[in-house]
Amino acid sequence: MDTSKGRDTSLRHLCGAVLLTHASFSVADFHGTLTATTNNADRWFSKSDNNIALQANIDYEHRTGGYIGSSVSNVDYPSNDANNAAAHVEIMPYAGWSFKLPKQWRLDVQWSAYLFDGEVFGHNADYHELYVFLHYQDLLTARIAVANDYYGLGNYAIDYALTGRYPLTDALQLSATAGYSQTHTAVGADYPYWNINLAYAYKWLTFAVHYMDASETNIDEAVEDKIHAFYDPPMLNKAFIFSISVGF
C-alpha cells in the first residue's frame, strides 16, 4: 500500500503490512490502478494461497479531504472442509477523511469493509475495519487498524504498523514496514511482520519487488486448532513478491 494517501487496501498496498507502490494517473479527482502480483500478500499471510493475483482499485478524492473508493481482487482461501464454498473474490469498499496538521503532518481516518463471495473459516467472513493513519510528509506513516469481528470470528483484531519511505531518485523509491497483528483472540496467535520494498516508476507504470517475512507468537493452541480445522492461513516466510501496476 502507498499509505501516504491514507488508503489501506490489499490492492494498493503491501502492508500493511505489505507495501505496494502503485503508479497512479488521475483524471480530475478520480484515480484508478490495475495490478498484477505474484502473491496477494496482506500483513502476515497470503490471501491468494501464494498464487498470482489480479487487482483493481478506483477512488474519488475531494479537495476538502474526503475520499471514497473500492477495490477488488481474486483471493484463495482453500477450505479443509469439502462442504464449504470457499471465497475466491474480495471486494473492499472504503471511505475516509484526510486532515492537514501543522508542520507537514497529516491525519487520516478510514472505514473499510471486506466482502467475500464465499466462505472463510467455514462461514460468512464479511467484516469491517477502522484505520487511523498519521503521516509526516510522504516519508513516514504510523497506522493502527481495528476490526471488532475479524473475519466474522466473533473476536477483535488490532494491527499496528510503521512505514518509512525514501526516494533514491525521482523514479526509484525504497520503503520498509514493521508491523504487529494482535489477532490471538480471533485466530489463536499474534503475528509480528516486516517487509522491504523497491519500486521503479516509469510514466504510468510501476514495477516493484518486495521481501516479506512474519513470525508467530502468543499462541493459543486450542483456538488455533479450532480455526485451522477450516482454514490454515499461509504465513509469509522469507517471501519475494513481484508486482506491476498501471495507473489510469
Short mmCIF file of C-alpha atoms in Angstrom, two decimals:
data_model
loop_
_atom_site.label_atom_id
_atom_site.label_comp_id
_atom_site.label_asym_id
_atom_site.label_seq_id
_atom_site.Cartn_x
_atom_site.Cartn_y
_atom_site.Cartn_z
CA MET A 1 0.00 0.00 0.00
CA ASP A 2 1.06 3.52 -0.51
CA THR A 3 -0.13 4.76 2.84
CA SER A 4 0.98 8.26 2.01
CA LYS A 5 -2.59 8.86 0.88
CA GLY A 6 -4.24 7.03 3.74
CA ARG A 7 -5.75 4.17 1.78
CA ASP A 8 -5.28 0.73 3.18
CA THR A 9 -6.44 -1.88 0.73
CA SER A 10 -4.92 -5.15 -0.29
CA LEU A 11 -4.97 -3.78 -3.81
CA ARG A 12 -2.95 -0.64 -3.24
CA HIS A 13 -0.52 -1.88 -0.65
CA LEU A 14 1.63 -4.47 0.77
CA CYS A 15 1.21 -3.51 4.32
CA GLY A 16 0.20 -3.33 5.67
CA ALA A 17 1.64 -4.53 6.29
CA VAL A 18 2.55 -5.13 2.91
CA LEU A 19 3.55 -2.00 0.94
CA LEU A 20 2.70 -1.99 -2.77
CA THR A 21 3.77 1.19 -4.51
CA HIS A 22 1.48 1.97 -7.42
CA ALA A 23 1.65 4.20 -10.41
CA SER A 24 -1.36 6.49 -10.43
CA PHE A 25 -2.55 8.71 -13.24
CA SER A 26 -5.54 10.82 -12.25
CA VAL A 27 -8.36 12.35 -14.21
CA ALA A 28 -9.67 15.27 -12.13
CA ASP A 29 -10.25 13.76 -8.66
CA PHE A 30 -10.67 10.17 -9.86
CA HIS A 31 -7.81 7.69 -9.55
CA GLY A 32 -7.50 4.11 -10.70
CA THR A 33 -4.94 1.32 -10.58
CA LEU A 34 -4.64 -2.15 -12.11
CA THR A 35 -2.08 -4.50 -10.58
CA ALA A 36 -0.73 -7.96 -11.31
CA THR A 37 1.23 -9.52 -8.46
CA THR A 38 2.82 -12.89 -7.78
CA ASN A 39 1.16 -13.02 -4.36
CA ASN A 40 -1.81 -11.23 -2.77
CA ALA A 41 0.06 -10.63 0.48
CA ASP A 42 -1.66 -8.88 3.37
CA ARG A 43 0.31 -8.07 6.51
CA TRP A 44 1.49 -11.53 7.64
CA PHE A 45 -0.23 -14.02 5.33
CA SER A 46 -1.13 -14.70 1.71
CA LYS A 47 -4.73 -14.10 0.65
CA SER A 48 -4.13 -15.94 -2.63
CA ASP A 49 -2.55 -19.10 -1.16
CA ASN A 50 0.82 -17.92 -2.52
CA ASN A 51 -0.53 -17.70 -6.07
CA ILE A 52 -0.79 -14.89 -8.64
CA ALA A 53 -3.45 -12.21 -8.11
CA LEU A 54 -5.05 -9.54 -10.27
CA GLN A 55 -6.29 -6.43 -8.51
CA ALA A 56 -8.13 -3.22 -9.33
CA ASN A 57 -8.89 -0.05 -7.41
CA ILE A 58 -10.80 3.14 -8.16
CA ASP A 59 -11.45 6.10 -5.90
CA TYR A 60 -12.60 9.68 -5.79
CA GLU A 61 -10.90 12.31 -3.65
CA HIS A 62 -12.50 15.67 -2.87
CA ARG A 63 -10.36 18.75 -2.40
CA THR A 64 -11.75 19.15 1.14
CA GLY A 65 -10.05 15.90 2.18
CA GLY A 66 -12.80 13.31 1.87
CA TYR A 67 -12.36 10.24 -0.30
CA ILE A 68 -14.34 7.15 -1.27
CA GLY A 69 -13.48 4.13 -3.35
CA SER A 70 -13.49 0.39 -3.81
CA SER A 71 -11.05 -2.39 -4.60
CA VAL A 72 -11.50 -5.91 -5.95
CA SER A 73 -9.12 -8.86 -6.11
CA ASN A 74 -9.09 -12.58 -6.58
CA VAL A 75 -8.34 -14.49 -3.38
CA ASP A 76 -7.90 -18.14 -2.49
CA TYR A 77 -8.98 -19.36 0.95
CA PRO A 78 -8.89 -23.15 0.46
CA SER A 79 -11.14 -24.88 2.97
CA ASN A 80 -10.23 -28.05 4.82
CA ASP A 81 -13.94 -28.93 4.75
CA ALA A 82 -15.09 -30.06 1.30
CA ASN A 83 -18.65 -28.95 2.09
CA ASN A 84 -17.65 -25.28 2.37
CA ALA A 85 -17.88 -22.89 -0.60
CA ALA A 86 -14.50 -21.14 -0.26
CA ALA A 87 -14.15 -17.46 -1.18
CA HIS A 88 -12.43 -16.53 -4.45
CA VAL A 89 -13.24 -12.80 -4.76
CA GLU A 90 -12.77 -9.99 -2.23
CA ILE A 91 -14.41 -6.57 -2.64
CA MET A 92 -13.34 -3.77 -0.34
CA PRO A 93 -15.31 -0.52 -0.35
CA TYR A 94 -13.79 2.25 1.76
CA ALA A 95 -14.29 5.88 2.72
CA GLY A 96 -12.21 8.30 4.73
CA TRP A 97 -11.13 11.82 5.50
CA SER A 98 -7.70 13.43 5.49
CA PHE A 99 -6.94 16.25 7.94
CA LYS A 100 -3.97 18.59 7.47
CA LEU A 101 -1.94 19.22 10.61
CA PRO A 102 0.85 21.75 11.33
CA LYS A 103 4.44 21.26 10.17
CA GLN A 104 3.69 18.86 7.28
CA TRP A 105 1.87 16.27 9.39
CA ARG A 106 -1.43 14.75 8.28
CA LEU A 107 -4.07 12.59 9.97
CA ASP A 108 -6.31 10.21 8.02
CA VAL A 109 -9.30 8.26 9.31
CA GLN A 110 -10.72 5.48 7.13
CA TRP A 111 -13.54 2.92 7.30
CA SER A 112 -13.27 -0.23 5.19
CA ALA A 113 -15.43 -3.29 4.61
CA TYR A 114 -14.17 -6.68 3.45
CA LEU A 115 -16.79 -8.58 1.45
CA PHE A 116 -16.30 -12.11 0.10
CA ASP A 117 -18.16 -14.18 -2.48
CA GLY A 118 -17.84 -17.33 -0.36
CA GLU A 119 -16.78 -18.67 3.00
CA VAL A 120 -13.59 -18.21 5.01
CA PHE A 121 -13.01 -20.26 8.18
CA GLY A 122 -16.17 -22.18 7.30
CA HIS A 123 -18.62 -19.29 7.46
CA ASN A 124 -19.58 -15.87 6.08
CA ALA A 125 -16.48 -13.81 6.85
CA ASP A 126 -17.54 -10.27 5.86
CA TYR A 127 -16.24 -7.71 8.35
CA HIS A 128 -15.44 -4.02 8.89
CA GLU A 129 -12.22 -2.30 9.91
CA LEU A 130 -11.40 1.21 11.13
CA TYR A 131 -8.00 2.75 10.31
CA VAL A 132 -6.15 5.76 11.68
CA PHE A 133 -3.02 6.98 9.84
CA LEU A 134 -0.53 9.62 10.98
CA HIS A 135 1.78 10.82 8.18
CA TYR A 136 4.86 13.01 8.15
CA GLN A 137 5.27 14.36 4.61
CA ASP A 138 5.47 11.29 2.35
CA LEU A 139 8.35 9.84 4.37
CA LEU A 140 6.77 8.26 7.43
CA THR A 141 3.39 6.71 8.26
CA ALA A 142 2.15 5.20 11.52
CA ARG A 143 -1.04 3.15 11.30
CA ILE A 144 -3.46 1.39 13.62
CA ALA A 145 -6.36 -0.72 12.35
CA VAL A 146 -9.15 -2.20 14.49
CA ALA A 147 -11.68 -4.86 13.48
CA ASN A 148 -14.27 -5.77 16.12
CA ASP A 149 -15.34 -9.01 14.34
CA TYR A 150 -12.26 -10.16 12.43
CA TYR A 151 -13.29 -12.43 9.53
CA GLY A 152 -16.63 -12.95 11.28
CA LEU A 153 -14.93 -14.95 14.04
CA GLY A 154 -16.62 -13.05 16.87
CA ASN A 155 -13.37 -11.58 18.23
CA TYR A 156 -11.40 -8.39 17.66
CA ALA A 157 -8.09 -7.84 15.90
CA ILE A 158 -5.75 -4.84 16.13
CA ASP A 159 -2.93 -4.18 13.68
CA TYR A 160 -0.07 -1.73 14.24
CA ALA A 161 2.41 -0.70 11.55
CA LEU A 162 5.14 1.85 10.91
CA THR A 163 6.24 2.56 7.33
CA GLY A 164 9.21 4.59 6.13
CA ARG A 165 9.91 5.69 2.55
CA TYR A 166 13.00 7.14 0.92
CA PRO A 167 13.21 8.38 -2.70
CA LEU A 168 16.51 7.15 -4.15
CA THR A 169 15.83 9.02 -7.41
CA ASP A 170 12.82 10.70 -8.98
CA ALA A 171 11.71 7.28 -10.27
CA LEU A 172 13.07 4.85 -7.66
CA GLN A 173 11.74 4.53 -4.11
CA LEU A 174 12.83 2.35 -1.20
CA SER A 175 10.34 1.63 1.59
CA ALA A 176 10.04 -0.62 4.61
CA THR A 177 7.31 -1.57 7.07
CA ALA A 178 7.38 -3.16 10.52
CA GLY A 179 4.06 -4.30 11.94
CA TYR A 180 2.32 -6.38 14.59
CA SER A 181 -1.06 -8.09 14.18
CA GLN A 182 -2.73 -8.67 17.55
CA THR A 183 -5.04 -11.48 16.46
CA HIS A 184 -4.64 -14.21 19.11
CA THR A 185 -8.24 -13.99 20.37
CA ALA A 186 -9.54 -14.41 16.80
CA VAL A 187 -7.13 -16.86 15.12
CA GLY A 188 -5.04 -18.17 18.02
CA ALA A 189 -1.78 -16.21 17.63
CA ASP A 190 -0.21 -12.79 17.17
CA TYR A 191 1.99 -12.07 14.15
CA PRO A 192 4.98 -9.69 14.01
CA TYR A 193 5.83 -8.96 10.37
CA TRP A 194 8.09 -6.77 8.28
CA ASN A 195 8.81 -6.04 4.65
CA ILE A 196 11.21 -4.08 2.48
CA ASN A 197 10.25 -2.85 -0.98
CA LEU A 198 11.87 -1.31 -4.04
CA ALA A 199 9.66 0.34 -6.66
CA TYR A 200 10.51 1.90 -10.01
CA ALA A 201 8.03 4.21 -11.74
CA TYR A 202 8.03 4.79 -15.49
CA LYS A 203 5.26 7.02 -16.82
CA TRP A 204 2.04 5.25 -15.78
CA LEU A 205 3.75 2.01 -14.80
CA THR A 206 5.29 0.90 -11.52
CA PHE A 207 7.49 -2.19 -11.20
CA ALA A 208 8.13 -3.38 -7.65
CA VAL A 209 9.89 -6.14 -5.76
CA HIS A 210 9.02 -6.92 -2.14
CA TYR A 211 10.70 -9.05 0.51
CA MET A 212 8.32 -10.08 3.31
CA ASP A 213 8.67 -12.08 6.48
CA ALA A 214 6.50 -12.88 9.51
CA SER A 215 6.59 -14.95 12.67
CA GLU A 216 4.08 -16.33 15.16
CA THR A 217 3.87 -15.56 18.88
CA ASN A 218 1.45 -15.56 21.84
CA ILE A 219 -0.04 -18.83 20.59
CA ASP A 220 -3.33 -20.24 21.89
CA GLU A 221 -3.25 -23.81 20.59
CA ALA A 222 -6.91 -24.52 21.38
CA VAL A 223 -8.07 -21.56 19.28
CA GLU A 224 -5.57 -22.35 16.51
CA ASP A 225 -6.69 -25.97 16.27
CA LYS A 226 -10.33 -24.90 16.01
CA ILE A 227 -9.58 -22.31 13.31
CA HIS A 228 -7.19 -24.49 11.30
CA ALA A 229 -9.80 -27.23 11.08
CA PHE A 230 -11.43 -24.96 8.48
CA TYR A 231 -8.58 -22.86 7.07
CA ASP A 232 -4.88 -22.54 7.87
CA PRO A 233 -3.66 -19.09 6.70
CA PRO A 234 -0.35 -19.45 4.79
CA MET A 235 2.07 -17.26 6.74
CA LEU A 236 4.56 -15.23 4.72
CA ASN A 237 8.04 -16.58 5.38
CA LYS A 238 11.03 -15.04 3.62
CA ALA A 239 8.86 -14.38 0.57
CA PHE A 240 9.93 -12.49 -2.55
CA ILE A 241 6.98 -10.91 -4.37
CA PHE A 242 6.90 -9.05 -7.67
CA SER A 243 4.22 -6.68 -8.95
CA ILE A 244 3.48 -4.45 -11.91
CA SER A 245 0.87 -1.69 -11.77
CA VAL A 246 -0.64 0.71 -14.26
CA GLY A 247 -2.50 3.88 -13.32
CA PHE A 248 -5.39 5.38 -15.21
#
